[in-house]
Amino acid sequence: MKAIRYHGPKDCRYEEVPDPKPGPDDVVIRVRAAGICATDIEVYDGVMFYFTENMTRVPIIPGHEWAGDVVEVGKNVGGFKVGDKVTGECSVGCRQCDYCKRGWYNQCPHRTETGLLNRDGGFAEYIVMPRFNCYKCNGMTYEAAATIEPTGIALYPTKVAGVCAQDNVAVIGDGPIGLYMVQTAKAYGARQVVLIGSREERLAVGRQLGADQALRYRDADVVKQVRDATGGHGVDVVLEGVGKPSVWPIIAGIIAPRGRVMMTGLFAGKTCDVLFDPLVVNNVTIHGTVGGPNCWAECIDLHERGLVKASPIVTHRLPLAEFEKGVEMSRQRTDGAIKVMLLP
Ligand SMILES: [Zn+2]
Ligand SMILES: [Zn+2]
């Protein structure tokens, strides 16, 4: 089959590799859509943590946001048949350690991660996955199904924060994750969602997807704008999806008493100046989350019911061979690119 393989920094090759074969518990999928994410840009550049720390084998096929059709199943596999449309979770736990047994498979010390950590990903014609990590999504388009992974990254902190109808929610970041956070917060009934981002065209997409306010974080008075929008109260929940120290003064300025701050962006080793006294006095919770464990079925349901939409987020499509072009489009946000899909 044809695949994109990472051999080293800025050395990803479109090449012929052996077709994957299923083990007894595996499913082989013909990939029909695979999204390029900011992490794939880090992989391409060779700066992603697993690669700089030599944690993963190389060469590896990247791509952790994908969907396709089942074409072959292993002998133990029930519940999936040839022709099912599926997507699959990125984190594949060992299913035996204490973390896995508690459902924390994305923390499993023995885990593999599709396209990132010792497991080939979806920038290929075929992918092999354990059946335990596959989900049927017959009611969705391939492109939307390939965005279940980023949807999970948005839904998980929304769930963990317990977003409810009383909550004013601020989403920080207008990338695909932030644009999904707007929708998951709305799906959970948030009273008001304020999107804080940097690009006017993306803020417009945020409004289209349900943001009640869409503000620029470079505006000097953005904190006042959020306070004004919430009658002086501030926001009960912050869903942070940027990972830049410059967002912290905004978070500290807008969080309400008893607020919950959900951090999902990675800070690439940078530290934040945090004034803790107001957080202590106001009983603020700060919570880090990674991935979207135990919520893929719910993500699929939200998409299938139309409560969450991929269509304005997926902006561009390219053939698999044009992976590098897709990476550069995503990096430069060429032509308003938000999510670029490869169609193998
Ligand atoms: Zn991703
Ligand atoms: Zn484990």
mmCIF file of C-alpha atoms and ligand atoms in Angstrom:
data_model
loop_
_atom_site.group_PDB
_atom_site.id
_atom_site.type_symbol
_atom_site.label_atom_id
_atom_site.label_comp_id
_atom_site.label_asym_id
_atom_site.label_seq_id
_atom_site.Cartn_x
_atom_site.Cartn_y
_atom_site.Cartn_z
ATOM 1 C CA MET A 1 0.000 0.000 0.000
ATOM 2 C CA LYS A 2 0.970 3.643 -0.243
ATOM 3 C CA ALA A 3 1.691 5.552 2.966
ATOM 4 C CA ILE A 4 3.409 8.624 4.314
ATOM 5 C CA ARG A 5 6.304 7.593 6.535
ATOM 6 C CA TYR A 6 8.326 9.756 8.878
ATOM 7 C CA HIS A 7 12.043 8.984 8.622
ATOM 8 C CA GLY A 8 13.407 12.050 10.417
ATOM 9 C CA PRO A 9 12.807 15.791 10.867
ATOM 10 C CA LYS A 10 11.280 17.211 7.658
ATOM 11 C CA ASP A 11 11.835 13.853 5.973
ATOM 12 C CA CYS A 12 8.398 12.321 5.392
ATOM 13 C CA ARG A 13 8.183 10.099 2.307
ATOM 14 C CA TYR A 14 5.225 8.965 0.254
ATOM 15 C CA GLU A 15 6.232 5.365 -0.344
ATOM 16 C CA GLU A 16 5.207 1.756 -0.784
ATOM 17 C CA VAL A 17 4.996 -0.236 2.464
ATOM 18 C CA PRO A 18 3.645 -3.743 3.225
ATOM 19 C CA ASP A 19 -0.136 -4.048 3.672
ATOM 20 C CA PRO A 20 -1.055 -4.452 7.362
ATOM 21 C CA LYS A 21 -2.282 -7.891 8.483
ATOM 22 C CA PRO A 22 -4.783 -8.307 11.339
ATOM 23 C CA GLY A 23 -3.914 -10.146 14.543
ATOM 24 C CA PRO A 24 -6.734 -12.219 16.114
ATOM 25 C CA ASP A 25 -8.272 -9.165 17.854
ATOM 26 C CA ASP A 26 -7.597 -6.654 15.081
ATOM 27 C CA VAL A 27 -9.543 -4.921 12.367
ATOM 28 C CA VAL A 28 -8.022 -3.711 9.082
ATOM 29 C CA ILE A 29 -9.510 -0.491 7.760
ATOM 30 C CA ARG A 30 -9.297 1.145 4.340
ATOM 31 C CA VAL A 31 -8.662 4.757 5.340
ATOM 32 C CA ARG A 32 -10.923 7.253 3.563
ATOM 33 C CA ALA A 33 -10.104 10.491 5.383
ATOM 34 C CA ALA A 34 -7.335 11.515 7.762
ATOM 35 C CA GLY A 35 -6.997 14.975 9.280
ATOM 36 C CA ILE A 36 -3.768 16.903 9.767
ATOM 37 C CA CYS A 37 -3.463 18.281 13.287
ATOM 38 C CA ALA A 38 -1.026 20.681 14.947
ATOM 39 C CA THR A 39 0.677 17.656 16.501
ATOM 40 C CA ASP A 40 1.390 16.333 12.994
ATOM 41 C CA ILE A 41 3.213 19.587 12.226
ATOM 42 C CA GLU A 42 5.359 18.958 15.324
ATOM 43 C CA VAL A 43 5.928 15.387 14.152
ATOM 44 C CA TYR A 44 6.917 16.567 10.674
ATOM 45 C CA ASP A 45 9.375 19.043 12.181
ATOM 46 C CA GLY A 46 10.758 16.348 14.500
ATOM 47 C CA VAL A 47 10.051 18.418 17.636
ATOM 48 C CA MET A 48 7.174 16.384 19.088
ATOM 49 C CA PHE A 49 8.054 15.094 22.576
ATOM 50 C CA TYR A 50 7.907 11.353 21.764
ATOM 51 C CA PHE A 51 10.334 11.898 18.884
ATOM 52 C CA THR A 52 12.807 14.196 20.632
ATOM 53 C CA GLU A 53 12.907 11.789 23.606
ATOM 54 C CA ASN A 54 13.408 8.765 21.313
ATOM 55 C CA MET A 55 10.329 7.126 22.811
ATOM 56 C CA THR A 56 8.924 5.992 19.468
ATOM 57 C CA ARG A 57 10.261 3.818 16.715
ATOM 58 C CA VAL A 58 11.134 5.392 13.368
ATOM 59 C CA PRO A 59 10.102 5.116 10.566
ATOM 60 C CA ILE A 60 6.470 5.470 11.568
ATOM 61 C CA ILE A 61 3.316 6.331 9.631
ATOM 62 C CA PRO A 62 1.806 9.465 11.260
ATOM 63 C CA GLY A 63 -1.901 10.374 11.399
ATOM 64 C CA HIS A 64 -4.137 9.925 14.457
ATOM 65 C CA GLU A 65 -7.405 11.446 13.147
ATOM 66 C CA TRP A 66 -8.818 9.054 10.583
ATOM 67 C CA ALA A 67 -11.881 7.123 9.435
ATOM 68 C CA GLY A 68 -12.574 4.434 6.865
ATOM 69 C CA ASP A 69 -14.198 1.113 6.067
ATOM 70 C CA VAL A 70 -13.514 -2.261 7.640
ATOM 71 C CA VAL A 71 -12.019 -4.581 5.016
ATOM 72 C CA GLU A 72 -10.777 -7.501 7.151
ATOM 73 C CA VAL A 73 -11.351 -8.747 10.711
ATOM 74 C CA GLY A 74 -9.248 -11.047 12.925
ATOM 75 C CA LYS A 75 -10.619 -14.409 14.043
ATOM 76 C CA ASN A 76 -11.697 -13.239 17.536
ATOM 77 C CA VAL A 77 -13.449 -10.107 16.316
ATOM 78 C CA GLY A 78 -17.184 -9.847 16.863
ATOM 79 C CA GLY A 79 -19.233 -6.706 16.493
ATOM 80 C CA PHE A 80 -17.511 -5.447 13.359
ATOM 81 C CA LYS A 81 -18.064 -6.643 9.822
ATOM 82 C CA VAL A 82 -16.545 -5.864 6.461
ATOM 83 C CA GLY A 83 -18.056 -2.607 5.204
ATOM 84 C CA ASP A 84 -18.614 -0.954 8.605
ATOM 85 C CA LYS A 85 -17.545 2.672 8.701
ATOM 86 C CA VAL A 86 -15.237 3.129 11.694
ATOM 87 C CA THR A 87 -12.831 5.449 13.412
ATOM 88 C CA GLY A 88 -10.400 4.540 16.172
ATOM 89 C CA GLU A 89 -8.922 5.884 19.361
ATOM 90 C CA CYS A 90 -5.389 7.142 19.344
ATOM 91 C CA SER A 91 -4.281 5.770 22.745
ATOM 92 C CA VAL A 92 -4.070 1.975 22.787
ATOM 93 C CA GLY A 93 -3.528 0.753 26.343
ATOM 94 C CA CYS A 94 -2.202 -2.642 27.434
ATOM 95 C CA ARG A 95 -5.601 -3.453 29.058
ATOM 96 C CA GLN A 96 -3.789 -5.094 31.992
ATOM 97 C CA CYS A 97 -2.017 -2.461 34.091
ATOM 98 C CA ASP A 98 -3.619 -0.607 37.006
ATOM 99 C CA TYR A 99 -4.174 2.511 34.878
ATOM 100 C CA CYS A 100 -5.906 0.577 32.116
ATOM 101 C CA LYS A 101 -8.090 -1.262 34.598
ATOM 102 C CA ARG A 102 -9.287 2.073 35.981
ATOM 103 C CA GLY A 103 -10.139 3.278 32.475
ATOM 104 C CA TRP A 104 -7.095 5.561 32.320
ATOM 105 C CA TYR A 105 -5.644 3.884 29.260
ATOM 106 C CA ASN A 106 -4.300 7.171 27.948
ATOM 107 C CA GLN A 107 -1.976 7.105 30.978
ATOM 108 C CA CYS A 108 -0.897 3.468 30.419
ATOM 109 C CA PRO A 109 2.906 3.266 30.664
ATOM 110 C CA HIS A 110 2.882 0.515 28.016
ATOM 111 C CA ARG A 111 0.516 2.290 25.628
ATOM 112 C CA THR A 112 1.005 2.870 21.952
ATOM 113 C CA GLU A 113 -0.515 5.864 20.169
ATOM 114 C CA THR A 114 -1.645 5.772 16.584
ATOM 115 C CA GLY A 115 0.742 7.694 14.378
ATOM 116 C CA LEU A 116 2.741 8.991 17.340
ATOM 117 C CA LEU A 117 4.057 6.299 19.628
ATOM 118 C CA ASN A 118 5.156 2.919 18.270
ATOM 119 C CA ARG A 119 2.015 2.374 16.199
ATOM 120 C CA ASP A 120 1.429 3.223 12.548
ATOM 121 C CA GLY A 121 -1.249 5.804 11.870
ATOM 122 C CA GLY A 122 -3.811 6.814 9.311
ATOM 123 C CA PHE A 123 -1.796 8.635 6.622
ATOM 124 C CA ALA A 124 -1.935 5.418 4.594
ATOM 125 C CA GLU A 125 -4.326 3.424 2.463
ATOM 126 C CA TYR A 126 -4.844 0.896 5.271
ATOM 127 C CA ILE A 127 -4.494 0.850 9.044
ATOM 128 C CA VAL A 128 -4.718 -2.051 11.502
ATOM 129 C CA MET A 129 -6.304 -1.422 14.910
ATOM 130 C CA PRO A 130 -7.360 -3.527 17.900
ATOM 131 C CA ARG A 131 -11.143 -3.965 17.826
ATOM 132 C CA PHE A 132 -11.308 -2.550 21.377
ATOM 133 C CA ASN A 133 -10.245 0.839 20.032
ATOM 134 C CA CYS A 134 -12.588 0.987 17.040
ATOM 135 C CA TYR A 135 -15.999 2.669 16.965
ATOM 136 C CA LYS A 136 -18.700 2.352 14.346
ATOM 137 C CA CYS A 137 -19.843 5.636 12.859
ATOM 138 C CA ASN A 138 -22.101 4.552 10.026
ATOM 139 C CA GLY A 139 -24.251 7.689 10.349
ATOM 140 C CA MET A 140 -21.455 10.141 9.585
ATOM 141 C CA THR A 141 -19.338 11.259 6.659
ATOM 142 C CA TYR A 142 -15.740 10.009 6.592
ATOM 143 C CA GLU A 143 -14.508 13.549 7.101
ATOM 144 C CA ALA A 144 -16.663 14.141 10.163
ATOM 145 C CA ALA A 145 -15.731 10.718 11.539
ATOM 146 C CA ALA A 146 -12.063 11.601 11.133
ATOM 147 C CA THR A 147 -12.672 14.514 13.524
ATOM 148 C CA ILE A 148 -13.968 12.376 16.397
ATOM 149 C CA GLU A 149 -10.462 12.481 17.875
ATOM 150 C CA PRO A 150 -10.339 16.306 18.220
ATOM 151 C CA THR A 151 -14.004 16.258 19.254
ATOM 152 C CA GLY A 152 -13.009 13.987 22.150
ATOM 153 C CA ILE A 153 -10.240 16.359 23.198
ATOM 154 C CA ALA A 154 -12.911 19.064 23.446
ATOM 155 C CA LEU A 155 -15.654 16.942 24.993
ATOM 156 C CA TYR A 156 -13.562 15.380 27.734
ATOM 157 C CA PRO A 157 -12.764 18.631 29.623
ATOM 158 C CA THR A 158 -16.353 19.782 29.040
ATOM 159 C CA LYS A 159 -17.545 16.623 30.812
ATOM 160 C CA VAL A 160 -14.931 16.701 33.546
ATOM 161 C CA ALA A 161 -15.747 20.356 34.278
ATOM 162 C CA GLY A 162 -19.406 19.378 34.570
ATOM 163 C CA VAL A 163 -20.532 22.186 32.275
ATOM 164 C CA CYS A 164 -24.229 22.806 32.894
ATOM 165 C CA ALA A 165 -27.027 25.261 32.147
ATOM 166 C CA GLN A 166 -25.909 27.744 34.825
ATOM 167 C CA ASP A 167 -22.413 28.097 33.457
ATOM 168 C CA ASN A 168 -20.871 30.913 31.517
ATOM 169 C CA VAL A 169 -18.040 29.268 29.592
ATOM 170 C CA ALA A 170 -14.990 30.833 27.958
ATOM 171 C CA VAL A 171 -13.196 28.886 25.249
ATOM 172 C CA ILE A 172 -9.654 30.075 24.690
ATOM 173 C CA GLY A 173 -8.304 29.303 21.234
ATOM 174 C CA ASP A 174 -9.943 29.299 17.803
ATOM 175 C CA GLY A 175 -8.231 26.202 16.367
ATOM 176 C CA PRO A 176 -10.173 23.017 15.659
ATOM 177 C CA ILE A 177 -10.157 22.045 19.355
ATOM 178 C CA GLY A 178 -11.505 25.434 20.445
ATOM 179 C CA LEU A 179 -14.167 25.333 17.729
ATOM 180 C CA TYR A 180 -15.251 21.919 19.014
ATOM 181 C CA MET A 181 -15.190 23.177 22.608
ATOM 182 C CA VAL A 182 -17.671 25.881 21.655
ATOM 183 C CA GLN A 183 -19.985 23.140 20.401
ATOM 184 C CA THR A 184 -19.508 20.681 23.277
ATOM 185 C CA ALA A 185 -20.136 23.460 25.817
ATOM 186 C CA LYS A 186 -23.312 24.393 23.934
ATOM 187 C CA ALA A 187 -24.348 20.729 23.701
ATOM 188 C CA TYR A 188 -24.000 20.533 27.497
ATOM 189 C CA GLY A 189 -26.347 23.483 27.814
ATOM 190 C CA ALA A 190 -23.961 26.277 28.789
ATOM 191 C CA ARG A 191 -25.854 29.490 29.372
ATOM 192 C CA GLN A 192 -23.318 31.500 27.375
ATOM 193 C CA VAL A 193 -20.162 30.612 25.470
ATOM 194 C CA VAL A 194 -17.496 33.235 24.867
ATOM 195 C CA LEU A 195 -14.834 32.296 22.316
ATOM 196 C CA ILE A 196 -11.531 34.119 22.652
ATOM 197 C CA GLY A 197 -9.266 33.778 19.625
ATOM 198 C CA SER A 198 -6.975 35.585 17.256
ATOM 199 C CA ARG A 199 -8.297 35.363 13.692
ATOM 200 C CA GLU A 200 -11.414 37.098 12.512
ATOM 201 C CA GLU A 201 -12.339 34.377 10.006
ATOM 202 C CA ARG A 202 -12.126 31.707 12.694
ATOM 203 C CA LEU A 203 -14.087 33.814 15.177
ATOM 204 C CA ALA A 204 -16.770 34.014 12.487
ATOM 205 C CA VAL A 205 -16.810 30.199 12.294
ATOM 206 C CA GLY A 206 -17.085 30.147 16.092
ATOM 207 C CA ARG A 207 -20.145 32.390 15.946
ATOM 208 C CA GLN A 208 -21.621 30.177 13.250
ATOM 209 C CA LEU A 209 -21.092 27.166 15.546
ATOM 210 C CA GLY A 210 -22.885 28.783 18.466
ATOM 211 C CA ALA A 211 -20.484 31.096 20.293
ATOM 212 C CA ASP A 212 -22.552 33.907 21.866
ATOM 213 C CA GLN A 213 -19.531 36.202 21.846
ATOM 214 C CA ALA A 214 -16.324 35.906 19.856
ATOM 215 C CA LEU A 215 -13.525 38.174 21.047
ATOM 216 C CA ARG A 216 -9.911 38.810 20.100
ATOM 217 C CA TYR A 217 -7.430 38.024 22.833
ATOM 218 C CA ARG A 218 -5.117 40.752 21.628
ATOM 219 C CA ASP A 219 -7.730 43.382 22.489
ATOM 220 C CA ALA A 220 -6.353 45.208 25.495
ATOM 221 C CA ASP A 221 -9.758 45.190 27.182
ATOM 222 C CA VAL A 222 -10.702 41.547 26.482
ATOM 223 C CA VAL A 223 -11.021 40.821 30.221
ATOM 224 C CA LYS A 224 -13.429 43.740 30.610
ATOM 225 C CA GLN A 225 -15.398 42.579 27.566
ATOM 226 C CA VAL A 226 -15.863 39.127 29.129
ATOM 227 C CA ARG A 227 -16.796 40.662 32.480
ATOM 228 C CA ASP A 228 -19.311 42.940 30.775
ATOM 229 C CA ALA A 229 -20.774 40.025 28.811
ATOM 230 C CA THR A 230 -21.361 38.130 32.051
ATOM 231 C CA GLY A 231 -22.820 40.958 34.102
ATOM 232 C CA GLY A 232 -19.546 41.351 35.999
ATOM 233 C CA HIS A 233 -19.601 37.738 37.223
ATOM 234 C CA GLY A 234 -16.899 36.291 34.965
ATOM 235 C CA VAL A 235 -16.945 32.769 33.583
ATOM 236 C CA ASP A 236 -17.623 29.630 35.583
ATOM 237 C CA VAL A 237 -15.585 27.438 33.260
ATOM 238 C CA VAL A 238 -12.545 28.111 31.093
ATOM 239 C CA LEU A 239 -11.761 25.564 28.394
ATOM 240 C CA GLU A 240 -8.181 26.373 27.404
ATOM 241 C CA GLY A 241 -6.952 25.059 24.071
ATOM 242 C CA VAL A 242 -3.944 27.197 23.192
ATOM 243 C CA GLY A 243 -0.990 26.439 25.467
ATOM 244 C CA LYS A 244 0.634 29.873 25.550
ATOM 245 C CA PRO A 245 1.714 31.625 28.770
ATOM 246 C CA SER A 246 0.091 34.833 27.471
ATOM 247 C CA VAL A 247 -3.367 33.323 28.001
ATOM 248 C CA TRP A 248 -2.948 33.008 31.748
ATOM 249 C CA PRO A 249 -3.535 36.696 32.670
ATOM 250 C CA ILE A 250 -6.782 36.494 30.686
ATOM 251 C CA ILE A 251 -7.869 33.323 32.490
ATOM 252 C CA ALA A 252 -7.023 34.845 35.882
ATOM 253 C CA GLY A 253 -8.945 37.975 34.942
ATOM 254 C CA ILE A 254 -12.144 36.278 33.838
ATOM 255 C CA ILE A 255 -12.563 33.257 36.110
ATOM 256 C CA ALA A 256 -15.494 33.537 38.518
ATOM 257 C CA PRO A 257 -15.544 32.390 42.152
ATOM 258 C CA ARG A 258 -15.759 28.561 42.297
ATOM 259 C CA GLY A 259 -14.671 28.490 38.638
ATOM 260 C CA ARG A 260 -13.111 25.488 36.932
ATOM 261 C CA VAL A 261 -10.139 26.003 34.609
ATOM 262 C CA MET A 262 -9.536 23.126 32.182
ATOM 263 C CA MET A 263 -6.089 23.160 30.589
ATOM 264 C CA THR A 264 -5.683 21.115 27.393
ATOM 265 C CA GLY A 265 -3.033 23.060 25.433
ATOM 266 C CA LEU A 266 0.597 21.990 25.740
ATOM 267 C CA PHE A 267 3.004 24.765 26.707
ATOM 268 C CA ALA A 268 6.124 23.303 25.010
ATOM 269 C CA GLY A 269 8.156 23.608 28.203
ATOM 270 C CA LYS A 270 7.253 27.253 28.863
ATOM 271 C CA THR A 271 6.203 28.328 32.354
ATOM 272 C CA CYS A 272 3.399 30.660 33.422
ATOM 273 C CA ASP A 273 3.477 33.403 36.023
ATOM 274 C CA VAL A 274 0.505 32.555 38.203
ATOM 275 C CA LEU A 275 -0.765 34.726 41.034
ATOM 276 C CA PHE A 276 -2.317 32.111 43.287
ATOM 277 C CA ASP A 277 -3.958 34.219 45.978
ATOM 278 C CA PRO A 278 -7.091 35.118 43.983
ATOM 279 C CA LEU A 279 -7.400 31.496 42.887
ATOM 280 C CA VAL A 280 -7.235 30.307 46.489
ATOM 281 C CA VAL A 281 -9.608 32.940 47.782
ATOM 282 C CA ASN A 282 -12.085 32.195 45.001
ATOM 283 C CA ASN A 283 -11.941 28.383 45.316
ATOM 284 C CA VAL A 284 -10.821 27.975 41.719
ATOM 285 C CA THR A 285 -10.020 24.497 40.389
ATOM 286 C CA ILE A 286 -7.283 24.008 37.780
ATOM 287 C CA HIS A 287 -7.470 20.734 35.923
ATOM 288 C CA GLY A 288 -5.214 19.353 33.165
ATOM 289 C CA THR A 289 -6.663 16.911 30.631
ATOM 290 C CA VAL A 290 -5.100 15.001 27.776
ATOM 291 C CA GLY A 291 -6.947 13.214 25.005
ATOM 292 C CA GLY A 292 -10.560 12.179 25.167
ATOM 293 C CA PRO A 293 -10.708 8.884 27.037
ATOM 294 C CA ASN A 294 -14.008 7.075 27.499
ATOM 295 C CA CYS A 295 -16.043 9.508 25.456
ATOM 296 C CA TRP A 296 -15.736 8.448 21.813
ATOM 297 C CA ALA A 297 -19.179 6.878 21.625
ATOM 298 C CA GLU A 298 -20.653 10.082 23.023
ATOM 299 C CA CYS A 299 -18.727 12.176 20.465
ATOM 300 C CA ILE A 300 -20.130 10.051 17.644
ATOM 301 C CA ASP A 301 -23.627 10.425 19.070
ATOM 302 C CA LEU A 302 -23.271 14.229 19.273
ATOM 303 C CA HIS A 303 -22.170 14.352 15.621
ATOM 304 C CA GLU A 304 -24.890 11.973 14.460
ATOM 305 C CA ARG A 305 -27.520 14.068 16.225
ATOM 306 C CA GLY A 306 -26.171 17.264 14.687
ATOM 307 C CA LEU A 307 -25.298 18.807 18.070
ATOM 308 C CA VAL A 308 -21.680 19.027 16.935
ATOM 309 C CA LYS A 309 -20.649 19.780 13.358
ATOM 310 C CA ALA A 310 -17.436 19.225 11.439
ATOM 311 C CA SER A 311 -18.401 20.887 8.188
ATOM 312 C CA PRO A 312 -17.170 24.458 8.749
ATOM 313 C CA ILE A 313 -14.024 23.193 10.504
ATOM 314 C CA VAL A 314 -12.892 20.911 7.664
ATOM 315 C CA THR A 315 -11.822 23.487 5.103
ATOM 316 C CA HIS A 316 -9.498 21.696 2.655
ATOM 317 C CA ARG A 317 -8.972 18.270 1.092
ATOM 318 C CA LEU A 318 -5.830 16.884 -0.538
ATOM 319 C CA PRO A 319 -4.669 13.533 -1.892
ATOM 320 C CA LEU A 320 -2.434 11.523 0.464
ATOM 321 C CA ALA A 321 0.657 12.187 -1.644
ATOM 322 C CA GLU A 322 0.328 15.911 -0.862
ATOM 323 C CA PHE A 323 0.900 15.490 2.872
ATOM 324 C CA GLU A 324 3.726 18.024 2.971
ATOM 325 C CA LYS A 325 1.596 20.611 1.201
ATOM 326 C CA GLY A 326 -1.144 19.924 3.774
ATOM 327 C CA VAL A 327 1.299 20.419 6.639
ATOM 328 C CA GLU A 328 2.407 23.770 5.238
ATOM 329 C CA MET A 329 -1.184 24.854 4.580
ATOM 330 C CA SER A 330 -2.070 23.988 8.168
ATOM 331 C CA ARG A 331 0.996 25.767 9.507
ATOM 332 C CA GLN A 332 0.539 28.939 7.428
ATOM 333 C CA ARG A 333 -3.285 28.750 7.600
ATOM 334 C CA THR A 334 -3.163 29.235 3.844
ATOM 335 C CA ASP A 335 -6.463 30.278 2.312
ATOM 336 C CA GLY A 336 -8.212 30.190 5.697
ATOM 337 C CA ALA A 337 -7.231 26.562 6.356
ATOM 338 C CA ILE A 338 -8.525 25.218 9.663
ATOM 339 C CA LYS A 339 -8.592 21.419 9.278
ATOM 340 C CA VAL A 340 -6.937 19.928 6.207
ATOM 341 C CA MET A 341 -8.068 16.393 5.311
ATOM 342 C CA LEU A 342 -5.995 13.896 3.381
ATOM 343 C CA LEU A 343 -8.054 11.491 1.284
ATOM 344 C CA PRO A 344 -5.933 8.343 0.819
HETATM 345 ZN ZN ZN B 1 -4.449 15.709 16.937
HETATM 346 ZN ZN ZN B 2 -2.031 -0.401 30.564
#
